Structure formats: structure tokens, C-alpha cells
Amino acid sequence: MTLSDNLKALDGHLERFRAGGVPNRIGGKDQAGTGGTFASVSPVDKSRICDVALGTSEDIDIAAHAAHGAFPAWRNLSAKERKATLIRVAEAIEARAEEIALCECWDTGQAYRFMSKAALRGAENFRYFADQAVSARDGYNLPSPGLANVTTRVPIGPVGIITPWNTPFMLSTWKIAPALAAGCTVVHKPAELSPLTARLLVEIAEGAGLPPGVLNTVNGYGEEAGKALCEHPLLKAIAFVGESATGKLIVKQGADTLKRVHLELGGKNPVIVFGDADLERALDAVIFMIYSINGERCTSSSRLLVQESIREEFEARLIDRVNRIKVGHPLDPATEIGPLIADDHFRKVTSYFDIATSEGAAIAAGGAAGDATGYFVQPTLFTGADNGMRIAQEEIFGPVLTSIKFSDEDEALELANDTDYGLAAYVWTSDLTRALRVTDKLEAGMIWVNSENVRHLPTPFGGAKSSGMGRDGGDWSFEFYMEQKHIGFATGEHKIPRLGI
Ligand code: NAD
């Protein structure tokens, strides 16, 4: 595959969007947005891709009723049948993975080399949770004197799912697949900046046999459609992925209907490199975790904490590598960094170049915008930073790394934990006992030792502190999408207290 092959294939895939836009999909039917339309723009060349239905609270209400109506039949379907349907969805995603990847790249600016894998990960998410569907209702047997106590789980009901624009297809499947496997029905509100692959997902799922109304997609802005989703009384839970500030709004908006909420939010994740680490492997991981996916990644290792004894050597090798990262057209298979998602975000990320120098840090690599045809920025490294600076505390969400030195283990831990966030952390050391001590004290939901972030689907995914609430993955996803039930059966030996005799 070359850039021109990919461009040609993309052109074919975009034709239907250019002609018909992206409608909402409610109850198995395409619906116009009651708010009219808004434009979807490609960050690659700032061109208009197509019109997108602008959903309002009215559309959310119609979709919530569709999800509510479809719930009993989907809930009552045998787990075996639900599994078979979700496996077919996985297969259908695999069959259209190329199309999904190309549309995702054009819609988000993400590089094809990563999005082709992300599309397949979406299929894997469906396949994994399809397999889990058969045990979703399982519970415990907890006998007590005179009582057989058992627990079981039932799907909580129709739910709302709100997703962001970074790797939107993969993230949507990550939330939607377990909800469907649990027996819930869904109203999905994708990010307004990346509507294309959410449309492909609902279309693929229905084509694979998902009944109408089980998955509904309403496009639109967070302030209206997203808010209405949180407030809707028929929806029993909201699974949200996005910024920490938005997460706080989700909780408030859901309060009146006592929504169960699951929040996967932002991060300012430390990667601690001790002097005894395998520096070549650490270098690969540090670079991969901040510069791949355009740095628009919640688990990016955006704060490098490097031990003073190796700082100079490590930073020198880092600078050399960062300067060789290939920025370019996202559909070029050689490209490692594509353009950022949109104008506002581009301005936010590039504003940190001045912030860094005004705070007294140095720009050791990058530090400028790239080709102005799209929202390109150079991969950037700030050195000489301290942890109190804005570049060390705020989530920049771009290919921008802040390097901070530390002298010993205590200081490394203090710096690592000195942040509002607590999503992920990475530790590089060859000393196992130190790794155990440090991981025990790190305030983060997920920690990797001598590794980049490798997602294993049965493990818990989520953050501490301002990075979120709740966990995804394995049975943790079902804990969220299902209601626990306790049932006690008296054995006959159980004595019932008697009154009024
Ligand atoms: P965002 O919070 O701006 O938007 C996310 C979604 O929320 C969008 O669909 C948006 O329309 C919607 N939204 C906005 N305001 C809303 C409101 N008042 N009510 C309901 N919905 C509303 O986030 P973003 O800029 O799209 O995404 C980037 C952020 O997502 C980063 O902070 C990143 O770290 C985070 N993220 C976290 C994870 C994780 O697993 N922890 C994964 C990916 C991204």
C-alpha cells in the first residue's frame, strides 16, 4: 500500500458520505438531526468532508425510547445467541477494517500505521466480550445457616455512551461491546470532531444482525446532545471517555436521574527512568508512548522523570530520535505523526511552546508548527523543566514530552505523584525490589514496569484521582453495565421471627 493507493481507496469510501452525509441512526433507521447539520472537517487539509446530523435533546429522546423499546428482547436473548451476534459483528469489522482505518485517518489525522491496527482491535474488543457474554450473569453461592444465598446479575437497562475523538472507533467498541454483551441497549454520542467511523460501526453491527434499536447513534455537540443523554430518565448509566473537566459535568448532569457513571478521563502520566534501566528499551518505550497516536492518547507518557546520573545521555539520544520521527500525510504508511485533530486543539498544543520557554524550560527538539496545509506540529521535547510548571502539570494531548530530572527513588515518587491525575505510570529499572516498592506507592490506576502500555483485555483499565472513576476490562465492564441481585432461599431450618402471637 502506498499513499496514492490509500488516497484512491479513501476517495471511494468517502463518496457515500459526500453524497448523503452522516445521519443519525435510531431504531434501525437513518434520521436527520432535528438541529440541522454541522460540517465534518478533515485535519489533514482542512477540507469539508461532509454534513453531519446535528442531534438535539429531541433526537436523544427518540433514541432513548428506541433503546428502551429494544431492551427487553435483547436482554432476553440467550447468551449463546448474543455471543453469536457479537462474533458476527467482530467478523464484519475485520472485513471492513481497511475502510474503517482509512476513514479514521482522514477524520482524525491519525497515522494509518496505527489506525489499521486500531480497527482490528475494535474487532478484538467485540470478540472478547462476545466470549464473556455467556458468563455475564454468573454469580456466587454464599450459604448461611438456614438460607441458600445466591447472587446473579442482570443488565442495568438502556445506557448512554459518550466517546472522544482520539482513536474513536477503537474506543467506541471498547465501551459498546461489553454493554451489548451484558444485555444492555445503547445510545452512542460520538465526538463531534470524528463522526465517520461511529456511523460505520452501527451500520456494520446492524448488517451483522444486531436488531434495530439495540445500538443507536446520535451525533451532535456535547453541550446539547451529550447533556441530554446524561439527563435522560430512561437511560440507566453513562459510560464516558473524555476530559476531566467534562467528566465533572457528566456527574452533575446525571445527578437528578441518579445515573450510574463510569469516567475515563485525562492523564499526565509519568515514565520514571532509573539509572539502572535498559536504556535502549526505555528509549523505545518513552518515544512510542508520547509520539505515537500523535500524542493524543490518554495513557501517553507525557512526563519523563529521568535520573540525574543518566539524564544527559538519555536526553541526547532522545533528541536524536525525536528529530528523526516522520511527520506527514496520515495515509502514507511511512508516517509516524499526522496532523492534530482540529484548529482549537492545534492552537492549544502549540501555545505550550511559548509557555515552556516563559516558564524557563528549554525546547530541545521541535517546538514549532509543521506544514500549514493541515494541523501539523513537530514532535517536541522540553528539557530543564520542573514539576511545578504548567508543561508538567497540564494535559497537552499532543506529541510533546516534558523531561524532568530526579536524584533518587524518593524524589522520583514525590514528583510522579505530584499531579491531579492518576491514570497510568511507567517504571524502568532492572532492580525488582525497587520496582515493587515504587509500584506500590505510585498513585495510578495502571502501571507498567519495563514496558510500554500493552492492553490485555481481561485486566482492569481506568484511572485514579482526576483521571476517572471505575474500571473497564474483563468482568469489571460487566460490574458497570449490570445490576447485582441477591436471592436468599430459606431451607426450612431458618426461623422467622414471630410477632403478635
Ligand atoms: P471532551 O471531554 O471534550 O469530549 C468527549 C465527549 O464528551 C465528546 O463526545 C463531547 O461531545 C462530549 N461532551 C462534551 N461536553 C459534554 C457535556 N457537557 N455533556 C455530555 N457530553 C459532553 O474530550 P475530547 O477532547 O473529545 O477527548 C480528549 C480527552 O479524552 C483527553 O482528556 C483524554 O485524556 C481523554 N481520554 C481518556 C481516555 C481514558 O481511557 N482515560 C481515553 C481517551 C481519551
XYZ file of C-alpha atoms and ligand atoms in Angstrom:
545
model
C 0.000 0.000 0.000
C 1.323 3.410 -0.953
C -0.026 6.864 -0.147
C -1.633 7.095 -3.568
C -3.242 3.637 -3.214
C -4.674 4.712 0.133
C -5.898 8.050 -1.210
C -7.653 6.331 -4.089
C -9.313 3.803 -1.798
C -10.322 6.558 0.629
C -11.924 8.534 -2.171
C -14.183 5.562 -2.906
C -15.136 5.193 0.751
C -15.894 8.904 1.170
C -18.203 9.078 -1.820
C -21.256 7.930 0.143
C -20.512 10.416 2.960
C -20.136 13.282 0.479
C -23.450 12.332 -1.117
C -25.510 11.516 1.965
C -23.612 12.963 4.903
C -23.696 11.219 8.289
C -27.286 10.807 9.509
C -28.227 9.703 12.988
C -29.154 6.039 13.255
C -32.098 5.414 15.528
C -34.167 2.257 15.802
C -32.507 0.806 12.710
C -33.359 3.834 10.554
C -31.401 6.821 9.279
C -32.745 10.034 10.757
C -31.958 13.663 10.055
C -30.872 15.709 13.061
C -33.609 17.979 14.385
C -30.921 20.653 14.808
C -29.987 20.569 11.104
C -26.403 19.670 10.242
C -22.839 20.572 11.085
C -19.704 20.131 8.998
C -17.105 17.441 9.457
C -13.667 18.752 8.523
C -10.512 16.785 7.814
C -7.495 17.934 9.832
C -5.232 16.739 7.012
C -6.083 19.591 4.622
C -8.856 21.463 6.491
C -11.362 20.475 3.780
C -15.033 19.798 4.465
C -15.690 16.067 4.387
C -19.463 16.065 4.631
C -22.501 17.220 6.594
C -23.333 15.503 9.854
C -26.758 15.327 11.505
C -26.924 17.765 14.407
C -28.695 15.880 17.146
C -30.598 17.731 19.859
C -32.321 16.694 23.078
C -35.293 15.738 20.886
C -33.202 13.222 18.937
C -31.717 11.861 22.153
C -35.242 11.372 23.487
C -36.276 9.430 20.363
C -33.095 7.331 20.568
C -33.553 6.653 24.291
C -37.071 5.396 23.587
C -35.732 3.202 20.781
C -33.103 1.732 23.130
C -35.748 1.296 25.821
C -38.084 -0.474 23.377
C -35.344 -2.799 22.120
C -34.116 -3.666 25.623
C -36.469 -6.497 26.698
C -35.869 -8.610 23.601
C -32.099 -8.064 23.662
C -31.917 -8.780 27.386
C -33.987 -11.949 26.994
C -31.984 -13.314 24.084
C -29.975 -16.341 25.183
C -26.347 -15.550 25.938
C -25.377 -18.016 23.228
C -27.330 -16.065 20.618
C -25.981 -12.749 21.886
C -22.481 -14.140 21.643
C -23.080 -15.361 18.080
C -24.340 -11.913 17.030
C -21.360 -10.128 18.553
C -18.916 -12.554 16.932
C -20.540 -11.755 13.596
C -20.031 -8.036 14.348
C -16.324 -8.749 15.013
C -16.038 -10.600 11.707
C -17.801 -7.813 9.845
C -15.421 -5.236 11.380
C -12.466 -7.340 10.232
C -13.912 -7.494 6.736
C -14.150 -3.684 6.598
C -11.052 -2.870 8.677
C -9.294 -1.171 5.793
C -12.241 1.153 5.150
C -12.541 1.937 8.865
C -8.823 2.711 9.136
C -8.778 4.986 6.094
C -11.877 6.935 7.183
C -10.497 7.230 10.724
C -7.197 8.652 9.440
C -8.939 11.212 7.276
C -11.382 12.205 10.016
C -8.843 12.426 12.869
C -5.379 12.886 11.350
C -4.096 9.688 12.955
C -1.414 7.779 11.078
C -2.525 4.776 9.030
C 0.171 2.540 10.546
C -1.585 2.822 13.911
C -5.207 3.067 12.780
C -5.036 -0.118 10.708
C -4.223 -1.923 13.956
C -6.817 0.054 15.946
C -9.589 -1.044 13.575
C -8.667 -4.686 14.186
C -8.507 -4.015 17.923
C -12.128 -2.920 17.615
C -12.965 -6.383 16.270
C -10.977 -7.968 19.081
C -12.996 -6.000 21.640
C -16.221 -7.423 20.191
C -14.813 -10.939 20.026
C -13.523 -10.842 23.590
C -16.761 -9.561 25.127
C -18.824 -11.905 22.937
C -16.986 -14.774 24.610
C -17.603 -13.264 28.047
C -21.356 -12.867 27.350
C -22.008 -16.484 28.287
C -20.776 -15.955 31.858
C -22.004 -12.372 32.339
C -24.941 -13.419 34.553
C -22.866 -15.743 36.745
C -22.863 -15.109 40.466
C -21.908 -16.585 43.815
C -23.325 -19.188 46.136
C -22.935 -17.780 49.679
C -24.767 -20.141 52.040
C -25.616 -19.112 55.603
C -27.433 -21.078 58.354
C -30.964 -21.789 57.111
C -30.503 -19.908 53.848
C -29.139 -20.658 50.431
C -27.913 -17.258 49.221
C -27.121 -16.820 45.598
C -26.232 -13.821 43.514
C -26.887 -13.166 39.879
C -26.519 -10.200 37.574
C -28.947 -8.598 35.176
C -28.242 -5.918 32.577
C -28.884 -2.473 34.048
C -31.030 -1.341 31.096
C -30.509 1.024 28.172
C -27.315 3.052 28.626
C -25.679 6.146 27.147
C -22.108 6.059 25.847
C -20.135 9.239 25.112
C -16.784 8.945 23.342
C -13.927 11.318 22.376
C -12.150 11.873 19.063
C -8.838 10.184 19.742
C -8.893 6.696 18.198
C -12.691 6.989 18.209
C -13.515 3.667 16.558
C -11.431 1.561 18.935
C -12.653 3.476 21.989
C -16.289 3.188 20.934
C -16.030 -0.585 20.536
C -14.279 -0.740 23.898
C -17.357 0.748 25.580
C -20.145 -0.568 23.336
C -19.071 -4.237 23.047
C -19.271 -5.002 26.808
C -22.560 -3.091 27.115
C -24.118 -5.215 24.374
C -22.561 -8.414 25.742
C -24.085 -7.637 29.140
C -27.515 -7.368 27.507
C -27.839 -3.581 27.609
C -29.000 -1.479 24.682
C -27.097 1.681 23.804
C -27.429 5.281 22.699
C -23.998 6.366 21.486
C -22.984 10.013 21.167
C -19.668 10.100 19.300
C -17.356 13.111 19.411
C -18.493 15.837 17.041
C -14.959 16.035 15.599
C -14.879 12.405 14.434
C -18.301 11.107 13.347
C -17.384 8.856 10.386
C -16.382 5.584 11.985
C -19.178 5.668 14.576
C -21.504 5.603 11.593
C -19.598 2.683 10.088
C -19.826 0.822 13.387
C -23.620 0.987 13.738
C -24.050 0.104 10.079
C -21.671 -2.870 10.374
C -23.325 -4.061 13.590
C -26.825 -3.972 12.120
C -25.588 -5.635 8.931
C -24.198 -8.427 11.116
C -27.603 -8.986 12.692
C -27.768 -6.632 15.667
C -31.511 -5.925 15.996
C -32.763 -2.375 15.280
C -32.691 -0.105 18.336
C -30.068 -2.123 20.201
C -27.362 0.349 19.143
C -28.423 3.887 18.280
C -26.068 6.671 17.220
C -26.891 10.338 17.708
C -24.350 12.907 16.539
C -24.085 16.384 17.909
C -22.392 18.610 20.431
C -21.664 17.644 23.993
C -23.394 20.681 25.468
C -26.727 19.700 23.953
C -26.882 16.063 22.792
C -24.348 14.844 25.374
C -26.052 16.711 28.188
C -29.485 15.392 27.186
C -28.101 11.855 27.202
C -26.871 12.286 30.788
C -30.216 13.704 31.875
C -32.497 11.204 30.156
C -34.562 9.210 32.678
C -34.821 6.088 30.504
C -31.046 5.658 30.374
C -29.693 3.964 33.465
C -25.968 4.646 33.133
C -23.473 6.788 31.272
C -20.090 5.469 30.216
C -17.930 8.455 29.382
C -14.467 8.858 27.896
C -13.106 12.380 27.629
C -11.571 15.271 29.528
C -11.581 15.502 33.302
C -13.435 18.844 33.190
C -16.206 17.261 31.101
C -16.273 14.273 33.461
C -17.281 16.595 36.317
C -20.160 17.913 34.197
C -21.274 14.368 33.400
C -21.645 13.623 37.110
C -23.620 16.823 37.726
C -25.870 16.332 34.693
C -26.614 12.765 35.719
C -27.350 13.587 39.351
C -31.102 14.235 39.065
C -31.729 10.850 37.478
C -29.175 9.153 39.770
C -27.171 7.942 36.796
C -24.529 5.348 37.342
C -21.436 6.875 35.753
C -18.150 5.486 34.606
C -15.489 8.057 33.782
C -12.301 7.508 31.805
C -10.576 10.863 31.833
C -7.289 12.622 31.191
C -3.750 11.950 32.355
C -0.296 13.445 32.840
C 1.391 10.121 33.095
C 4.926 9.808 34.454
C 7.527 7.490 32.964
C 10.305 7.048 35.529
C 13.657 6.006 34.092
C 16.152 4.929 36.757
C 19.891 4.865 36.079
C 19.971 1.047 36.088
C 17.336 0.679 33.323
C 17.900 -0.924 29.935
C 18.194 2.459 28.257
C 17.669 1.326 24.684
C 14.366 -0.369 25.522
C 13.346 2.524 27.767
C 14.068 4.943 24.938
C 11.893 2.962 22.513
C 9.028 2.880 25.009
C 9.262 6.552 26.026
C 9.223 7.630 22.379
C 6.424 5.267 21.411
C 4.186 6.251 24.309
C 4.294 10.003 23.692
C 4.812 10.383 19.956
C 2.644 7.601 18.515
C -1.096 8.325 18.006
C 0.002 11.996 17.648
C 0.416 12.137 21.425
C -3.398 12.345 21.516
C -3.608 9.458 23.886
C -4.855 9.362 27.478
C -2.115 6.953 28.598
C 0.713 8.834 26.872
C 3.911 9.050 28.907
C 3.892 12.828 28.784
C 6.158 13.416 31.829
C 9.614 11.898 31.634
C 11.245 11.634 35.067
C 14.852 10.731 34.406
C 17.570 10.027 36.989
C 20.268 12.677 37.079
C 23.073 10.107 36.588
C 21.866 9.222 33.062
C 19.907 12.361 32.180
C 22.394 13.887 29.760
C 22.941 10.694 27.801
C 19.241 9.774 27.767
C 18.109 13.216 26.628
C 20.783 13.345 23.909
C 19.621 10.015 22.496
C 16.013 11.149 22.808
C 16.656 14.366 20.876
C 18.372 12.449 18.101
C 15.424 10.063 17.745
C 12.710 12.725 18.072
C 14.280 14.719 15.261
C 14.003 11.671 13.005
C 10.308 10.928 13.634
C 8.399 11.121 10.351
C 5.651 13.724 10.333
C 3.476 13.620 7.256
C 0.313 12.620 5.483
C -1.511 10.158 7.717
C -2.315 7.854 4.813
C 1.361 7.445 3.951
C 2.297 4.123 5.556
C 5.711 5.601 6.495
C 4.153 8.441 8.518
C 4.560 8.276 12.277
C 2.800 11.534 13.229
C -0.121 13.076 11.364
C -1.932 16.370 11.968
C -3.726 17.164 15.238
C -7.494 16.831 15.294
C -8.642 20.436 14.798
C -7.802 24.125 14.873
C -8.637 24.708 18.558
C -6.593 21.750 19.652
C -3.704 22.748 17.363
C -3.701 26.190 18.983
C -3.812 24.701 22.444
C -0.880 22.360 21.803
C 1.290 24.978 20.067
C 0.577 27.523 22.839
C 2.699 25.354 25.147
C 5.830 26.171 23.120
C 5.752 29.770 24.449
C 4.536 28.647 27.844
C 7.555 26.326 28.151
C 10.126 28.998 27.389
C 8.383 31.625 29.510
C 8.444 29.167 32.420
C 12.204 28.678 31.949
C 12.300 25.277 30.256
C 14.233 24.667 27.041
C 12.881 23.399 23.728
C 15.351 20.638 22.920
C 13.518 19.343 19.839
C 10.616 20.565 17.721
C 8.714 23.473 19.189
C 7.006 24.687 16.024
C 4.037 24.022 13.804
C 4.543 21.922 10.677
C 3.033 22.076 7.196
C 0.183 24.603 7.403
C -1.963 22.647 4.913
C -3.217 20.773 7.960
C -2.890 20.934 11.731
C 0.656 19.574 11.819
C 3.085 20.122 14.685
C 6.639 18.969 15.142
C 7.312 16.324 17.771
C 8.586 18.344 20.688
C 10.766 17.795 23.730
C 11.025 20.215 26.652
C 14.046 19.811 28.917
C 15.181 21.545 32.084
C 11.609 21.542 33.393
C 10.474 21.269 36.963
C 7.309 19.578 38.091
C 5.539 22.765 39.136
C 5.495 24.158 35.585
C 2.313 24.109 33.531
C 4.067 21.910 30.948
C 4.496 19.329 33.726
C 1.012 19.606 35.209
C -1.402 20.158 32.320
C -2.500 17.546 29.801
C -1.202 18.907 26.487
C -2.547 15.942 24.476
C -0.097 16.291 21.600
C 3.334 14.919 20.620
C 5.019 16.929 23.355
C 7.204 15.483 26.105
C 8.408 17.268 29.246
C 11.651 15.977 30.773
C 12.316 16.474 34.494
C 15.308 15.174 36.426
C 15.326 13.445 39.804
C 18.105 12.340 42.115
C 16.779 9.308 43.994
C 13.799 6.976 44.385
C 12.031 9.134 46.971
C 12.203 12.175 44.771
C 11.037 10.193 41.734
C 7.955 9.057 43.637
C 7.235 12.503 45.003
C 7.374 14.023 41.518
C 5.405 11.195 39.921
C 2.546 11.579 42.407
C 2.605 15.380 42.406
C -0.224 15.742 39.874
C -4.009 15.873 39.945
C -4.111 12.961 37.528
C -3.597 9.258 38.219
C -4.270 7.313 35.041
C -1.081 5.431 34.107
C 2.584 5.288 35.119
C 5.629 3.562 33.695
C 8.742 2.451 35.587
C 12.094 1.493 34.073
C 14.583 -0.252 36.357
C 16.462 -3.540 36.500
C 16.014 -3.728 40.279
C 12.955 -5.891 41.007
C 12.639 -4.929 44.673
C 12.728 -1.269 43.726
C 10.046 -1.895 41.098
C 7.864 -3.482 43.771
C 8.379 -0.587 46.198
C 7.743 2.062 43.583
C 4.666 0.476 42.006
C 3.168 0.067 45.474
C 3.445 3.800 46.128
C 2.569 5.193 42.703
C -0.866 6.840 42.599
C -2.095 5.482 39.268
C -4.744 3.083 38.065
C -2.381 1.273 35.686
C 1.360 0.770 35.916
C 3.733 -0.941 33.525
C 7.255 -1.964 34.537
C 9.880 -2.119 31.781
C 7.148 -1.952 29.168
C 5.045 0.409 27.164
C 1.265 0.292 27.636
C 0.137 -3.138 26.491
C -3.575 -3.674 26.800
C -4.644 -7.150 27.873
C -8.442 -7.208 27.713
C -9.157 -9.129 30.953
C -7.161 -6.622 33.060
C -8.691 -3.524 34.703
C -8.366 -0.281 32.744
C -9.028 3.073 34.397
C -7.633 5.880 36.462
C -7.294 7.204 39.985
C -7.634 10.810 41.226
C -8.840 13.178 38.461
C -8.287 10.507 35.813
C -11.535 8.746 36.404
C -13.916 6.582 38.289
C -14.489 2.876 37.696
C -12.719 0.267 35.628
C -13.196 -1.373 32.250
C -11.955 -4.723 31.036
C -12.832 -8.311 31.830
C -15.531 -8.648 34.429
C -15.074 -5.027 35.555
C -17.012 -3.922 32.476
C -19.935 -6.153 33.466
C -19.843 -4.789 37.019
C -20.685 -1.443 35.490
C -23.260 -2.473 32.912
C -25.087 -4.933 35.173
C -27.039 -4.855 38.400
C -26.142 -7.321 41.131
C -29.034 -9.245 42.629
C -29.065 -11.254 45.834
C -31.642 -14.017 46.264
C -31.989 -15.867 49.567
C -33.861 -19.214 49.696
C -34.929 -20.379 53.139
C -34.090 -24.035 53.626
C -36.865 -24.575 56.196
C -34.475 -24.644 59.144
C -34.492 -20.896 59.133
C -36.671 -19.486 61.934
C -38.824 -16.493 61.032
C -39.286 -14.020 63.901
C -42.953 -14.115 65.012
C -44.883 -11.058 66.152
C -48.414 -10.643 67.541
C -48.854 -14.130 68.941
P -14.166 16.053 25.678
O -14.408 15.836 27.125
O -14.083 17.423 25.168
O -15.277 15.330 24.803
C -15.564 13.957 24.941
C -17.005 13.726 24.573
O -17.824 14.389 25.521
C -17.415 14.258 23.214
O -18.300 13.337 22.594
C -18.157 15.539 23.563
O -19.117 15.925 22.611
C -18.812 15.152 24.861
N -19.195 16.257 25.744
C -18.648 17.485 25.852
N -19.316 18.222 26.756
C -20.302 17.436 27.258
C -21.316 17.624 28.218
N -21.488 18.771 28.870
N -22.145 16.595 28.481
C -22.014 15.411 27.843
N -21.080 15.182 26.903
C -20.219 16.182 26.619
O -12.835 15.224 25.333
P -12.076 15.154 23.950
O -11.346 16.435 23.755
O -13.026 14.685 22.896
O -11.061 13.957 24.217
C -9.797 14.103 24.760
C -9.809 13.778 26.244
O -10.244 12.425 26.428
C -8.432 13.843 26.879
O -8.520 14.482 28.116
C -8.055 12.376 27.047
O -7.094 12.135 28.049
C -9.375 11.774 27.344
N -9.345 10.331 27.100
C -9.339 9.481 28.177
C -9.260 8.109 27.966
C -9.225 7.155 29.130
O -9.430 5.961 28.903
N -8.956 7.592 30.334
C -9.199 7.600 26.663
C -9.207 8.503 25.601
C -9.299 9.866 25.837
